[in-house]
PDB file of C-alpha atoms in Angstrom:
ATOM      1  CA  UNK W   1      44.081  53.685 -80.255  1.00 57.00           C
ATOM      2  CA  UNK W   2      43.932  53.631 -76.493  1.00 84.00           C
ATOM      3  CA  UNK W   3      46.744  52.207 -74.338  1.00 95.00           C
ATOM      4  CA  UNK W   4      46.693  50.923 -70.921  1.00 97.00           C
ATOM      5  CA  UNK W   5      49.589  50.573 -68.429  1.00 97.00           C
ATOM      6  CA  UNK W   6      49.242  48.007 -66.120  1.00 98.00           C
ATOM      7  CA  UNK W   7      51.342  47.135 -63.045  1.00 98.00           C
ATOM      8  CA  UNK W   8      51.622  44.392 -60.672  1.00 98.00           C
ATOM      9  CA  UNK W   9      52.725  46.022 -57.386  1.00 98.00           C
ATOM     10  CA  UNK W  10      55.642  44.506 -55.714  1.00 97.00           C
ATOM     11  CA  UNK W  11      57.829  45.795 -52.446  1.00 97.00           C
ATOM     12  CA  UNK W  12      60.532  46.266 -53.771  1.00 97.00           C
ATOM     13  CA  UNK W  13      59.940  45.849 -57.878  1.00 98.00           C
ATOM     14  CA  UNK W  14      57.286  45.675 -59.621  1.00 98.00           C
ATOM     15  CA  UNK W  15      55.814  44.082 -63.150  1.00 98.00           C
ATOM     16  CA  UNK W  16      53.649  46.337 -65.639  1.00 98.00           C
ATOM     17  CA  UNK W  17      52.750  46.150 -69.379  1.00 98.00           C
ATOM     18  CA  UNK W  18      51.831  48.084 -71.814  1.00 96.00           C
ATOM     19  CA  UNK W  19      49.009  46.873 -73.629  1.00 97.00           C
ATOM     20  CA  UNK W  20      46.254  48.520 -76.273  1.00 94.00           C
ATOM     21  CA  UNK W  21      44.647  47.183 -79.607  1.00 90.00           C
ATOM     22  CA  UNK W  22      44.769  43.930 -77.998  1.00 89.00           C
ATOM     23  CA  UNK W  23      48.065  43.474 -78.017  1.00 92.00           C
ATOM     24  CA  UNK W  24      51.353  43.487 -75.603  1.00 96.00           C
ATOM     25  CA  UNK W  25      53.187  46.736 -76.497  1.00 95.00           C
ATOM     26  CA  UNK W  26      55.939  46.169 -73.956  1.00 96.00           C
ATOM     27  CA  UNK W  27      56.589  44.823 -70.734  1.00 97.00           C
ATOM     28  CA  UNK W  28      58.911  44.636 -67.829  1.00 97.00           C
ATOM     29  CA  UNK W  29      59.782  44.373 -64.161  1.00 98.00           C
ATOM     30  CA  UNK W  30      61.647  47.297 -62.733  1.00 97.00           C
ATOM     31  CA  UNK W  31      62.493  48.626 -59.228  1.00 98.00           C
ATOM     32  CA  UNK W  32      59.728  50.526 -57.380  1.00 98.00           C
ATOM     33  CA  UNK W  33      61.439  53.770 -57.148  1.00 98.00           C
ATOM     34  CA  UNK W  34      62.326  53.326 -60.793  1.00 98.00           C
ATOM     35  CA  UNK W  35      58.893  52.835 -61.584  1.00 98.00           C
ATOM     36  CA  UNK W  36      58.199  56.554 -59.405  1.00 98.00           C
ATOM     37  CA  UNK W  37      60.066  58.250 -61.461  1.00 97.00           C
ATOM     38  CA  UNK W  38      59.019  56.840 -64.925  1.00 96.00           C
ATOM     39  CA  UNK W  39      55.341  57.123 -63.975  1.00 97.00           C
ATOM     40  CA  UNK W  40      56.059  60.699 -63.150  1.00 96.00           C
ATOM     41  CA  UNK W  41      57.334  62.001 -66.070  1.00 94.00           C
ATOM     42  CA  UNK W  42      55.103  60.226 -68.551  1.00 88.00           C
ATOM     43  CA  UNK W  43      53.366  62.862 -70.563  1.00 82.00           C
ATOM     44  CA  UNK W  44      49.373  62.908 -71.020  1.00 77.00           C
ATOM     45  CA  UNK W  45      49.155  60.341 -74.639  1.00 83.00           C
ATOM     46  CA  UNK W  46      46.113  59.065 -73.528  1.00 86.00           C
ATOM     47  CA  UNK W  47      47.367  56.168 -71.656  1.00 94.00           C
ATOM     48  CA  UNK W  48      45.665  54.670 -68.834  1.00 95.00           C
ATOM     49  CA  UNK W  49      46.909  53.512 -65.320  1.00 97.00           C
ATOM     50  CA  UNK W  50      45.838  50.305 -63.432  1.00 98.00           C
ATOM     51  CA  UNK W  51      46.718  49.101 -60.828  1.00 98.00           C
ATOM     52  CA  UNK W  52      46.782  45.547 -59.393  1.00 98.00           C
ATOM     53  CA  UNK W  53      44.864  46.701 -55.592  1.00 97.00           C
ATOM     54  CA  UNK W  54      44.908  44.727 -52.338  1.00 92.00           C
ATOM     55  CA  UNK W  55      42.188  43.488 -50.780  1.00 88.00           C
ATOM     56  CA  UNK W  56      42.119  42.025 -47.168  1.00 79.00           C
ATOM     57  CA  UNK W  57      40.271  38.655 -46.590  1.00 77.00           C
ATOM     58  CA  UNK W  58      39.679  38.973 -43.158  1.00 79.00           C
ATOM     59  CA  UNK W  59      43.539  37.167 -42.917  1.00 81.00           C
ATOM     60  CA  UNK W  60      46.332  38.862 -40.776  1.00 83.00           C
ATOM     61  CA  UNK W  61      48.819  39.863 -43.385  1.00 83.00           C
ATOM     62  CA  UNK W  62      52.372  40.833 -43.040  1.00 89.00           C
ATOM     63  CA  UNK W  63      54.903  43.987 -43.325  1.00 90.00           C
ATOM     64  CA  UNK W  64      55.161  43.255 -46.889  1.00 92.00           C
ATOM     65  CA  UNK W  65      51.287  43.599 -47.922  1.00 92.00           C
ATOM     66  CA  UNK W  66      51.282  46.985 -46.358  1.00 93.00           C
ATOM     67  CA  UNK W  67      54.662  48.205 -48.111  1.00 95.00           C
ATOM     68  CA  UNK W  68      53.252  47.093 -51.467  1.00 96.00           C
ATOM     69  CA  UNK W  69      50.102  49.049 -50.271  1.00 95.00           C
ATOM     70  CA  UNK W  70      52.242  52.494 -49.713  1.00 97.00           C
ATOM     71  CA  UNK W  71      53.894  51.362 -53.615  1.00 98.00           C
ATOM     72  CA  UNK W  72      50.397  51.566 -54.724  1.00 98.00           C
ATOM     73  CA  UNK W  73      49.759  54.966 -52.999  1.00 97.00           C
ATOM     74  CA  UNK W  74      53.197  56.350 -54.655  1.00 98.00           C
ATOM     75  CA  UNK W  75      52.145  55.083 -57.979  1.00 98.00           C
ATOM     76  CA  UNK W  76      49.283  56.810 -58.234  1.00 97.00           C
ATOM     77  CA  UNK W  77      50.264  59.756 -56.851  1.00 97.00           C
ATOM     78  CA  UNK W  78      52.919  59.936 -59.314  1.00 97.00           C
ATOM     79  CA  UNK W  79      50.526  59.810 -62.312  1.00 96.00           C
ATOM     80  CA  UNK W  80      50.262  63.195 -63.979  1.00 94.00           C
ATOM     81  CA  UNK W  81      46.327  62.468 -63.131  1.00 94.00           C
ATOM     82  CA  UNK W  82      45.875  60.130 -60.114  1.00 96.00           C
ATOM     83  CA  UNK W  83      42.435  60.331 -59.701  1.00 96.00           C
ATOM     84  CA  UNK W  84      41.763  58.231 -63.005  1.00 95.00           C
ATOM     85  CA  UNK W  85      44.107  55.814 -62.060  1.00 97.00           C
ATOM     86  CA  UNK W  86      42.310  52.304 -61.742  1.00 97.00           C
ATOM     87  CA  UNK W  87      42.549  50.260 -59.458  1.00 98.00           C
ATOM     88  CA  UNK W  88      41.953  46.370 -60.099  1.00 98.00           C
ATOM     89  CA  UNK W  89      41.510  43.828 -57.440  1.00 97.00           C
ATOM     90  CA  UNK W  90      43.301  40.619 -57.838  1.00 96.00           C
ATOM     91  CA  UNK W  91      39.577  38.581 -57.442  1.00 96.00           C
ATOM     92  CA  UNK W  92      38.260  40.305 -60.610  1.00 97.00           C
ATOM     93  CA  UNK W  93      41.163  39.819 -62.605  1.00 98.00           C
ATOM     94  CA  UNK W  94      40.666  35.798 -61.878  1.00 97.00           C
ATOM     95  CA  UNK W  95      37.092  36.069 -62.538  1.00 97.00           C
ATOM     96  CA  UNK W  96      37.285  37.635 -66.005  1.00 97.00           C
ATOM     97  CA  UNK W  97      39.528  35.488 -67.501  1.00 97.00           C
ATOM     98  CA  UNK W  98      38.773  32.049 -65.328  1.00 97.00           C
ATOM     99  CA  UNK W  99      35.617  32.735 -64.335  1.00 97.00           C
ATOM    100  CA  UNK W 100      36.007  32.233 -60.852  1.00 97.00           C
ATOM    101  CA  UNK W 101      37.896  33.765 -57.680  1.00 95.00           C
ATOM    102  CA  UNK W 102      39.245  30.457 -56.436  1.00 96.00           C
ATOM    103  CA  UNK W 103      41.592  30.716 -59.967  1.00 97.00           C
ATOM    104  CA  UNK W 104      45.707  30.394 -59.447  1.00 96.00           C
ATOM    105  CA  UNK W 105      48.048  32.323 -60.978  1.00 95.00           C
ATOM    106  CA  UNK W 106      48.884  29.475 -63.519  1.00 96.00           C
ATOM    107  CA  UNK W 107      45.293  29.369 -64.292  1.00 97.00           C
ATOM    108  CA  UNK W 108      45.334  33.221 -64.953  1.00 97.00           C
ATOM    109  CA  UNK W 109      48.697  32.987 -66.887  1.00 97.00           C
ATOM    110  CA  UNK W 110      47.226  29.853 -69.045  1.00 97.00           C
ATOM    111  CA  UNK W 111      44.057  32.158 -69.651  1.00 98.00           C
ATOM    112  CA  UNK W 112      46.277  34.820 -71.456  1.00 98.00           C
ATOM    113  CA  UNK W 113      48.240  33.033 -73.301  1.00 98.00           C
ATOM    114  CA  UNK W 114      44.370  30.887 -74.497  1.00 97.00           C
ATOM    115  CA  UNK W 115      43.425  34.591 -76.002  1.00 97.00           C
ATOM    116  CA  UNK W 116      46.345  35.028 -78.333  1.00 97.00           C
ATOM    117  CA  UNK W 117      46.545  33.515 -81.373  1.00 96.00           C
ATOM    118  CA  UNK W 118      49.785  30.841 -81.510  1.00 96.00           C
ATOM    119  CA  UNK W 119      51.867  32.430 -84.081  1.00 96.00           C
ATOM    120  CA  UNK W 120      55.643  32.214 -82.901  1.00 96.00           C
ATOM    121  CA  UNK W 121      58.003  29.230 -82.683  1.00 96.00           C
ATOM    122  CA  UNK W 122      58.743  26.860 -79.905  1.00 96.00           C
ATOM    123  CA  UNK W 123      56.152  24.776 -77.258  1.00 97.00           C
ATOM    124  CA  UNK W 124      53.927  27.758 -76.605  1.00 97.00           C
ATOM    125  CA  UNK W 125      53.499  29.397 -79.863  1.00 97.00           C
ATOM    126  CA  UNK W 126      51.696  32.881 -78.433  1.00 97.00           C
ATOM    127  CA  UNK W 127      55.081  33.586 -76.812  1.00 97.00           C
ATOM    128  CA  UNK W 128      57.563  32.055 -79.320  1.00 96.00           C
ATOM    129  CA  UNK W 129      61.424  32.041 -79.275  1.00 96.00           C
ATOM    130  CA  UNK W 130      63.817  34.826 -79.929  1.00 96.00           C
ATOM    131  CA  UNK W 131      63.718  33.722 -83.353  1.00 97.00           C
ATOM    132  CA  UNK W 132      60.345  33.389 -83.773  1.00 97.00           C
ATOM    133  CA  UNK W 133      58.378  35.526 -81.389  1.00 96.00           C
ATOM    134  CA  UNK W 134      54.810  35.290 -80.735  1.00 96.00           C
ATOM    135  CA  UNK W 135      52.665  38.320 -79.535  1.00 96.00           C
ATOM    136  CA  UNK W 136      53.368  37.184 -75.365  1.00 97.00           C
ATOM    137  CA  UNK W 137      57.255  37.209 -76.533  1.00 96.00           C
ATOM    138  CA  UNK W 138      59.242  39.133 -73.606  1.00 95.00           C
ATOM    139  CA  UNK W 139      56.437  38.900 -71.122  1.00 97.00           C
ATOM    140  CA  UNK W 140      57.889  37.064 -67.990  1.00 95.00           C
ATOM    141  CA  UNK W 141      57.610  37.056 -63.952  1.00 94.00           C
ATOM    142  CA  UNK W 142      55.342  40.188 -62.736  1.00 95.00           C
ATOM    143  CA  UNK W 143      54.280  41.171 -65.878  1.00 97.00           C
ATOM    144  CA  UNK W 144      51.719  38.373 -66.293  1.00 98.00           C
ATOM    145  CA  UNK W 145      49.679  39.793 -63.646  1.00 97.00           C
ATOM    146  CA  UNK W 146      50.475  42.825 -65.064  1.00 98.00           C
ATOM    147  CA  UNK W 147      48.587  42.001 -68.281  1.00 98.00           C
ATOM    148  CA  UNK W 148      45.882  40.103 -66.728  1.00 98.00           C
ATOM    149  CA  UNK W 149      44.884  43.692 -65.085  1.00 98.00           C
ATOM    150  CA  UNK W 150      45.291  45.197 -68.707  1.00 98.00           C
ATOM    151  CA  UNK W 151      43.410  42.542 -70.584  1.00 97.00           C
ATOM    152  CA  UNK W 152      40.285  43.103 -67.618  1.00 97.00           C
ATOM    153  CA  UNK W 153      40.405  46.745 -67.772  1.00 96.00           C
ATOM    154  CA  UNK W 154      40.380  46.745 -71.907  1.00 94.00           C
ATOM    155  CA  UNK W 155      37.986  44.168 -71.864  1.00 93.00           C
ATOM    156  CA  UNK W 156      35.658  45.623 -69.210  1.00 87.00           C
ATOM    157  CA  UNK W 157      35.516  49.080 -70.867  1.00 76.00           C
ATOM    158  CA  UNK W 158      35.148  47.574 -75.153  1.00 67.00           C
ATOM    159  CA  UNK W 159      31.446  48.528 -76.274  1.00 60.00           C
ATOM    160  CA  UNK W 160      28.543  45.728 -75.400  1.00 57.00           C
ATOM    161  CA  UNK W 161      27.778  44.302 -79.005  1.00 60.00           C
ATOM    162  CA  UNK W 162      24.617  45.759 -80.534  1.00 56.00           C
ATOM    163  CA  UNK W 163      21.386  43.998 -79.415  1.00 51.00           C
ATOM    164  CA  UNK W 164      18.963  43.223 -82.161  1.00 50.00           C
ATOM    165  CA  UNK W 165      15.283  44.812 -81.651  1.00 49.00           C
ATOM    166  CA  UNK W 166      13.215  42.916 -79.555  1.00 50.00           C
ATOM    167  CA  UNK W 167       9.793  41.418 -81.489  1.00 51.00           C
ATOM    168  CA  UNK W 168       7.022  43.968 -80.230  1.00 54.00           C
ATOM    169  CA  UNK W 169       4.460  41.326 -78.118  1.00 53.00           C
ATOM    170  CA  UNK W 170       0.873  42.877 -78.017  1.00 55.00           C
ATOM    171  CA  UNK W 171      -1.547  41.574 -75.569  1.00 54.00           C
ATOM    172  CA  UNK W 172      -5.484  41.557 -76.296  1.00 55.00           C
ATOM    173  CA  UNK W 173      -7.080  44.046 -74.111  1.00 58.00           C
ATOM    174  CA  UNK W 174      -8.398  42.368 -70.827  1.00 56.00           C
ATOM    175  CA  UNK W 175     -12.521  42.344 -70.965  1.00 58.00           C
ATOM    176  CA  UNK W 176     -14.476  44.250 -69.197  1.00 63.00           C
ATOM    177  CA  UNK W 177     -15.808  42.606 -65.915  1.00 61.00           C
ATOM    178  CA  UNK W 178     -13.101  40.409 -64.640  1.00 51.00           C
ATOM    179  CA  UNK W 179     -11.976  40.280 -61.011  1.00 52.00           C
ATOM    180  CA  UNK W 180      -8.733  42.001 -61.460  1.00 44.00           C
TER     181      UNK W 180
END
């Protein structure tokens, strides 16, 4: 079984999952330098880090864009291997699961919650009540985008299906004295 941990950088807290077998494992929000000092002394299980990346749009952007960018920096520093840590732009997350970039994050979340099946309680059976929880149960805020950057990593790396042998096509030799 092969886990991934996904997180939604914030700049000051940020949202990550746990997700593997197609399914939500756990999930939270906690502070940034909380988040350090988990990452850090995680053991080698074979989980996988993503990481929600930022992208510039040719846009000016703010102090906050590049203080999530140093969070990013620190998160993958802190994994015992950063240099298979993934990094996952936004844009591909909405295009996996919408199908297109111009996607909003209620779009992305409805797109999640589509792929589970509805097996809990309440108005949205893939998350359920406390009583009756469905597989989403206990994912809230930042930790959707957290497991849309899960779902597109798992999804991006499960085997292509098999394809069937092609029908061998055999031409007739081309006769002898033709132009080409």
């Amino acid at each position: 079984m092969s886990f991934i941990l996904a997180i939604d950088p914030g700049t000051t807290q940020s949202g990550w999952v746990i997700y593997g077998d197609g399914r939500v494992h756990d999930s939270g929000v906690m502070p940034n330098r909380e988040m350090v000092t988990w990452l850090a002394t995680r053991e080698d299980s074979g989980v996988r880090l993503a990481i929600e990346m930022i992208a510039s749009y040719g846009m000016a952007v703010g102090r906050e864009v590049f203080e999530t960018c140093v969070w990013i920096g620190r998160f993958k520093q802190a994994w015992h291997s950063p240099d298979t840590v993934q990094l996952v732009y936004r844009k591909d997350v909405k295009l996996h699961l919408c199908g297109t970039t111009k996607a909003k994050d209620p779009n992305v979340r409805q797109a999640l919650i589509d792929l589970f099946p509805a097996v809990g309680g309440g108005k949205t059976p893939q998350i359920g009540t406390k009583s009756q929880p469905g597989p989403l149960y206990g994912v809230s805020s930042h930790a959707w985008p957290a497991l849309g950057v899960a779902v597109t990593v798992g999804e991006r790396e499960r085997p292509a299906p098999a394809i069937a042998a092609a029908s061998v096509v055999v031409f007739a030799p081309i006769p002898e004295g033709l132009p080409f």
